Coordinates of C-alpha atoms and ligand atoms in Angstrom, one line a residue:
Chain V
X1 CA 2.6 14.8 -42.8
X2 CA 2.9 16.3 -39.3
X3 CA -0.1 16.2 -37.0
X4 CA -1.5 19.5 -35.8
X5 CA -2.2 20.2 -32.1
X6 CA -3.8 23.3 -30.5
X7 CA -2.4 24.1 -27.1
X8 CA -3.8 26.9 -24.9
X9 CA -1.7 28.6 -22.3
X10 CA 1.5 28.1 -24.2
X11 CA 3.4 31.2 -22.9
X12 CA 4.9 29.6 -19.8
X13 CA 4.8 26.8 -17.3
X14 CA 3.1 23.5 -18.2
X15 CA 1.8 24.8 -21.6
X16 CA 5.2 25.8 -22.8
X17 CA 6.6 22.4 -21.7
X18 CA 3.8 20.6 -23.6
X19 CA 4.7 22.6 -26.7
X20 CA 8.4 21.6 -26.3
X21 CA 7.6 17.9 -25.9
X22 CA 5.2 17.9 -28.9
X23 CA 7.7 19.7 -31.2
X24 CA 10.4 17.3 -30.2
X25 CA 8.0 14.5 -31.3
X26 CA 7.4 16.1 -34.7
X27 CA 4.0 17.7 -34.3
X28 CA 3.0 21.1 -35.5
X29 CA 1.8 23.2 -32.6
X30 CA -0.7 26.1 -32.6
X31 CA -0.2 27.9 -29.3
X32 CA -2.5 30.5 -27.7
X33 CA -2.0 32.7 -24.7
X34 CA -2.2 36.5 -24.1
X35 CA 1.5 37.1 -23.8
X36 CA 4.1 36.3 -26.5
X37 CA 7.0 35.4 -24.2
X38 CA 10.7 35.2 -24.8
X39 CA 10.8 31.5 -23.9
X40 CA 8.1 30.8 -26.5
X41 CA 10.1 32.8 -29.1
X42 CA 13.2 30.7 -28.4
X43 CA 11.2 27.6 -29.1
X44 CA 9.8 29.2 -32.3
X45 CA 13.3 29.9 -33.5
X46 CA 14.2 26.3 -32.9
X47 CA 11.2 24.9 -34.7
X48 CA 10.6 27.3 -37.6
X49 CA 7.5 26.4 -39.5
X50 CA 6.2 24.0 -36.9
X51 CA 5.2 26.4 -34.0
X52 CA 2.6 29.1 -34.4
X53 CA 1.3 31.7 -32.0
X54 CA -1.8 33.9 -31.7
X55 CA -2.4 36.2 -28.8
X56 CA -6.0 35.7 -27.7
X57 CA -7.7 36.4 -24.4
X58 CA -9.5 33.2 -23.5
X59 CA -11.8 35.1 -21.1
X60 CA -13.9 35.8 -24.1
X61 CA -15.8 32.6 -24.7
X62 CA -18.1 34.3 -27.3
X63 CA -15.1 35.4 -29.4
X64 CA -13.2 32.2 -29.8
X65 CA -15.2 30.9 -32.8
X66 CA -13.8 33.9 -34.8
X67 CA -10.5 34.5 -33.1
X68 CA -9.4 30.8 -32.9
X69 CA -11.3 29.0 -35.7
X70 CA -11.7 31.6 -38.4
X71 CA -8.4 33.4 -38.0
X72 CA -5.9 30.9 -36.6
X73 CA -6.9 27.1 -36.8
X74 CA -9.1 27.3 -39.8
X75 CA -10.8 24.4 -41.5
X76 CA -7.9 24.2 -43.9
X77 CA -5.8 23.0 -41.0
X78 CA -6.6 19.4 -40.1
X79 CA -6.7 19.4 -36.3
X80 CA -5.5 16.2 -34.6
X81 CA -5.6 17.3 -31.0
X82 CA -6.6 19.9 -28.6
X83 CA -4.8 20.5 -25.2
X84 CA -6.9 22.6 -22.8
X85 CA -4.1 23.9 -20.5
X86 CA -4.8 27.6 -20.0
X87 CA -6.4 28.3 -16.7
X88 CA -6.5 30.8 -13.8
X89 CA -6.8 30.1 -10.1
X90 CA -9.1 32.2 -8.0
X91 CA -8.1 31.2 -4.4
X92 CA -10.0 32.2 -1.4
X93 CA -12.1 30.7 1.4
X94 CA -15.7 30.1 0.5
X95 CA -17.2 32.8 2.8
X96 CA -15.3 35.4 0.7
X97 CA -16.6 34.2 -2.6
X98 CA -17.0 37.0 -5.1
X99 CA -19.3 36.2 -7.9
X100 CA -17.7 38.3 -10.5
X101 CA -14.3 36.8 -9.9
X102 CA -15.9 33.3 -9.9
X103 CA -17.6 34.0 -13.3
X104 CA -14.3 35.4 -14.7
X105 CA -12.5 32.2 -13.7
X106 CA -15.2 30.0 -15.2
X107 CA -14.9 31.9 -18.5
X108 CA -11.3 30.8 -18.8
X109 CA -11.3 27.4 -17.1
X110 CA -14.7 26.1 -18.2
X111 CA -16.8 28.0 -20.8
X112 CA -14.0 28.8 -23.3
X113 CA -12.6 25.2 -23.2
X114 CA -16.1 23.9 -23.9
X115 CA -16.6 26.2 -26.8
X116 CA -13.1 25.3 -28.2
X117 CA -14.0 21.6 -27.8
X118 CA -17.1 22.2 -29.9
X119 CA -15.2 23.7 -32.8
X120 CA -12.3 21.3 -32.4
X121 CA -14.7 18.4 -32.8
X122 CA -16.3 20.1 -35.7
X123 CA -12.9 20.4 -37.4
X124 CA -12.3 16.7 -36.7
X125 CA -15.8 15.9 -38.1
X126 CA -15.2 17.8 -41.3
X127 CA -11.9 16.0 -42.0
X128 CA -13.0 12.6 -40.4
X129 CA -10.1 12.8 -38.0
X130 CA -9.8 10.4 -35.1
X131 CA -8.7 13.3 -32.9
X132 CA -7.6 13.4 -29.2
X133 CA -8.6 16.0 -26.6
X134 CA -6.6 16.4 -23.4
X135 CA -7.8 18.6 -20.5
X136 CA -5.5 19.6 -17.6
X137 CA -7.3 19.3 -14.3
X138 CA -5.9 19.5 -10.8
X139 CA -5.5 17.2 -7.9
X140 CA -7.5 19.7 -5.8
X141 CA -10.6 18.2 -7.4
X142 CA -9.9 14.9 -5.6
X143 CA -8.0 15.9 -2.5
X144 CA -9.4 19.0 -0.7
X145 CA -7.3 22.0 0.0
X146 CA -8.2 25.1 2.0
X147 CA -8.8 28.0 -0.4
X148 CA -9.3 26.0 -3.5
X149 CA -13.0 25.1 -3.5
X150 CA -13.9 27.6 -6.3
X151 CA -10.9 26.7 -8.4
X152 CA -11.4 23.0 -7.9
X153 CA -15.0 23.2 -8.9
X154 CA -14.1 24.6 -12.3
X155 CA -11.7 21.7 -12.9
X156 CA -14.3 19.2 -11.7
X157 CA -16.7 20.6 -14.3
X158 CA -14.0 20.0 -17.0
X159 CA -13.5 16.4 -15.8
X160 CA -17.2 15.7 -16.1
X161 CA -17.3 17.4 -19.5
X162 CA -14.4 15.2 -20.7
X163 CA -15.9 12.0 -19.6
X164 CA -19.2 12.7 -21.4
X165 CA -17.5 14.0 -24.5
X166 CA -15.6 10.7 -24.6
X167 CA -18.8 8.8 -24.5
X168 CA -20.6 10.9 -27.0
X169 CA -17.9 11.0 -29.7
X170 CA -16.2 7.7 -29.2
X171 CA -18.1 6.1 -32.0
X172 CA -16.3 8.5 -34.4
X173 CA -12.9 7.6 -32.9
X174 CA -12.5 10.9 -31.1
X175 CA -11.0 10.5 -27.6
X176 CA -11.1 12.8 -24.6
X177 CA -9.0 12.4 -21.5
X178 CA -7.8 14.4 -18.5
X179 CA -4.4 14.7 -16.9
X180 CA -4.6 15.5 -13.2
X181 CA -1.4 17.1 -12.0
X182 CA -0.4 17.5 -8.4
X183 CA 1.2 20.8 -7.3
X184 CA 3.9 22.1 -9.6
X185 CA 6.4 24.9 -9.1
X186 CA 5.0 27.3 -11.7
X187 CA 3.7 30.9 -11.7
X188 CA 0.3 29.7 -10.7
X189 CA 1.6 28.3 -7.4
X190 CA 4.2 31.1 -6.8
X191 CA 2.3 32.8 -4.1
X192 CA 2.4 29.8 -1.8
X193 CA 4.7 30.1 1.3
X194 CA 7.5 27.6 2.0
X195 CA 5.3 26.3 4.9
X196 CA 2.3 25.8 2.6
X197 CA 4.4 24.0 0.1
X198 CA 6.0 21.7 2.7
X199 CA 2.5 20.7 3.8
X200 CA 1.3 20.0 0.3
X201 CA 4.4 17.9 -0.5
X202 CA 4.0 16.0 2.7
X203 CA 0.6 14.8 1.3
X204 CA 2.4 13.2 -1.7
X205 CA 4.0 9.8 -1.7
X206 CA 7.1 11.1 -3.4
X207 CA 7.3 14.1 -1.0
X208 CA 8.1 16.7 -3.7
X209 CA 6.6 19.0 -6.3
X210 CA 5.1 17.3 -9.4
X211 CA 7.5 17.4 -12.3
X212 CA 6.2 19.6 -15.2
X213 CA 8.0 17.4 -17.8
X214 CA 6.2 14.3 -16.5
X215 CA 2.9 16.1 -17.0
X216 CA 3.8 17.2 -20.5
X217 CA 5.0 13.7 -21.5
X218 CA 1.7 12.2 -20.3
X219 CA -0.2 14.7 -22.4
X220 CA 1.9 13.8 -25.4
X221 CA 1.2 10.1 -24.8
X222 CA -2.6 10.6 -24.6
X223 CA -2.5 12.6 -27.9
X224 CA -0.6 9.8 -29.6
X225 CA -1.8 6.6 -31.2
X226 CA -0.1 4.7 -28.4
X227 CA -3.1 5.8 -26.3
X228 CA -5.6 4.8 -29.0
X229 CA -7.6 2.6 -26.5
X230 CA -7.6 5.2 -23.7
X231 CA -10.6 7.5 -23.5
X232 CA -12.8 9.0 -20.8
X233 CA -10.0 8.6 -18.3
X234 CA -8.3 10.7 -15.7
X235 CA -4.6 10.1 -15.5
X236 CA -3.0 11.2 -12.2
X237 CA 0.4 12.7 -12.5
X238 CA 0.7 13.9 -8.9
X239 CA 3.6 12.2 -7.1
X240 CA 1.1 9.9 -5.5
X241 CA -1.0 12.4 -3.6
X242 CA -2.8 10.7 -0.7
Chain Z
X1 CA -29.5 23.8 -53.7
X2 CA -27.1 21.8 -55.9
X3 CA -24.3 22.2 -53.4
X4 CA -26.6 21.3 -50.5
X5 CA -27.6 18.1 -52.5
X6 CA -23.9 17.2 -52.9
X7 CA -23.3 17.6 -49.2
X8 CA -26.4 15.5 -48.3
X9 CA -25.4 12.8 -50.7
X10 CA -21.8 12.7 -49.4
X11 CA -23.2 11.9 -46.0
X12 CA -25.7 9.4 -47.3
X13 CA -22.9 7.7 -49.2
X14 CA -20.9 7.4 -46.0
X15 CA -23.8 5.6 -44.5
X16 CA -24.2 3.3 -47.5
X17 CA -27.6 4.8 -48.4
X18 CA -28.5 5.5 -52.0
X19 CA -27.8 9.0 -53.3
X20 CA -30.8 11.2 -53.9
X21 CA -31.6 12.4 -57.4
X22 CA -33.7 15.3 -56.1
X23 CA -34.1 17.2 -52.8
X24 CA -37.2 19.1 -52.0
X25 CA -37.9 21.7 -49.3
X26 CA -40.5 19.6 -47.5
X27 CA -38.1 16.7 -47.0
X28 CA -37.4 15.9 -43.3
X29 CA -33.8 15.5 -42.3
X30 CA -34.4 12.7 -39.9
X31 CA -37.3 10.7 -41.4
X32 CA -36.8 11.3 -45.1
X33 CA -33.0 11.6 -45.3
X34 CA -32.5 9.1 -42.4
X35 CA -30.0 11.3 -40.6
X36 CA -29.0 10.7 -37.0
X37 CA -27.8 13.5 -34.7
X38 CA -24.2 12.6 -35.7
X39 CA -25.1 12.9 -39.4
X40 CA -26.7 16.2 -38.7
X41 CA -23.6 17.3 -37.0
X42 CA -21.6 16.4 -40.1
X43 CA -24.2 18.2 -42.2
X44 CA -23.7 21.3 -40.1
X45 CA -20.0 21.4 -40.3
X46 CA -20.0 20.8 -44.1
X47 CA -22.6 23.5 -44.6
X48 CA -20.6 25.9 -42.4
X49 CA -17.4 25.1 -44.3
X50 CA -19.2 25.8 -47.7
X51 CA -21.5 28.7 -46.8
X52 CA -20.1 30.0 -43.5
X53 CA -23.6 29.7 -41.9
X54 CA -24.1 27.6 -38.7
X55 CA -27.6 26.2 -39.3
X56 CA -28.0 24.9 -35.8
X57 CA -26.8 27.9 -33.9
X58 CA -30.2 29.2 -33.0
X59 CA -32.5 26.2 -32.6
X60 CA -33.3 23.0 -34.4
X61 CA -33.7 22.6 -38.1
X62 CA -36.0 19.9 -39.3
X63 CA -36.4 20.2 -43.1
X64 CA -34.4 21.0 -46.2
X65 CA -36.6 24.1 -46.6
X66 CA -35.6 25.4 -43.2
X67 CA -31.9 25.0 -44.2
X68 CA -32.5 26.9 -47.4
X69 CA -34.2 29.7 -45.5
X70 CA -31.1 30.0 -43.2
X71 CA -28.7 30.0 -46.1
X72 CA -30.7 32.7 -47.8
X73 CA -30.5 35.0 -44.9
Ligands
NAP1 N1 0.8 25.0 -10.9 C1 0.2 24.0 -10.3 O1 0.5 23.7 -9.1 C2 -1.0 23.3 -10.9 C3 -1.5 22.2 -10.3 C4 -2.5 21.4 -10.9 C5 -3.0 21.8 -12.1 N2 -2.5 22.9 -12.7 C6 -3.1 23.3 -14.0 O2 -2.0 23.2 -15.0 C7 -2.3 24.1 -16.1 C8 -1.1 25.0 -16.4 O3 -0.9 25.8 -15.2 P1 0.6 26.4 -14.9 O4 1.0 26.0 -13.6 O5 1.5 26.2 -16.1 O6 0.1 28.0 -14.8 P2 0.7 29.3 -15.3 O7 2.2 29.3 -15.3 O8 0.0 30.4 -14.6 O9 0.3 29.3 -16.9 C9 -1.1 29.5 -17.3 C10 -1.1 29.7 -18.8 O10 -2.5 30.0 -19.2 C11 -2.5 31.2 -19.9 N3 -3.7 32.0 -19.6 C12 -4.2 32.3 -18.4 N4 -5.3 33.1 -18.6 C13 -5.4 33.3 -19.9 C14 -6.4 34.0 -20.7 N5 -7.4 34.7 -20.2 N6 -6.3 33.9 -22.1 C15 -5.3 33.2 -22.6 N7 -4.3 32.5 -21.9 C16 -4.4 32.5 -20.6 C17 -1.2 31.9 -19.5 O11 -0.8 32.8 -20.5 P3 -0.9 34.4 -20.5 O12 -0.8 34.9 -19.1 O13 0.2 34.8 -21.3 O14 -2.2 34.7 -21.1 C18 -0.2 30.8 -19.3 O15 0.4 30.5 -20.5 C19 -3.6 24.9 -15.6 O16 -4.7 24.2 -16.2 C20 -3.6 24.7 -14.1 O17 -4.9 24.8 -13.6 C21 -1.5 23.7 -12.1

């Protein structure tokens, strides 16, 4: 029987690539995003009966119990993994910090993923599944960038949450890890100028944008039994950022 | 009460504890049933699956009687 994985932010970019890799490896994928994109529909056509979609606004942390776990990934579905990929970036220098925008980002990047983790673990507990949770963080947590202090703080929160989740649930065989990507050429980084990009890439050993496929393959590895002894870790997929 | 007893016994069985022939409202989940926080988490999800009530949502529950009150609401 195919394993079931919940992937947030499946409509484009890294999330879509994660879906593609997981489907190729034979998983069933439950994808969530606000928009139901043409690229996602193409994948759905290719993997009929293995890829499912629900449009949910993950800015509503209070609503996900119902919208995700009562109406989409119900207890009848044995959940093997959760990939926390959906996120938004609120970029600005600290002196311009706007508390409403900061809170809105924390809803999507921190509070909702924590609530989804709660119910994902409950599903695993009910079915006694040795599940795997993978969070997508960002290299900005570990290497400072101008304008990313607020965004990086939300990812830092998730890294800490993952480490302690791993410790708490390890005795039941549930694992939690983080993939830390470097800068990738996706919609999220589209507003950067050529000059900014060049500077960012110059700080990497491989002198280029991080490959989205490599990030997705690492997520798939951490979800799989091949990674059965890996938990509480951060795995850097960042072209060797220094 | 019967379903609750089945759930409690399924968890006790998983811990190699003898099944209970009776459960009573004053029984304490930790001291009488010998449930740890992980057992209580399992109890919560099994009760939620059966009754659609999250017994720990608004504060701690200590006894079988308190669970019954929450389920009766
Ligand atoms: N791009 C980079 O350079 C970079 C670097 C390091 C880490 N990351 C991380 O990598 C992950 C993927 O980013 P990406 O580059 O693929 O970004 P992206 O292209 O902007 O994709 C973000 C995804 O999240 C979904 N999303 C955003 N807000 C949502 C909401 N309120 N409700 C539901 N879904 C929502 C989007 O779908 P809808 O808009 O359809 O809702 C989209 O599918 C993120 O966690 C990001 O922080 C990115």
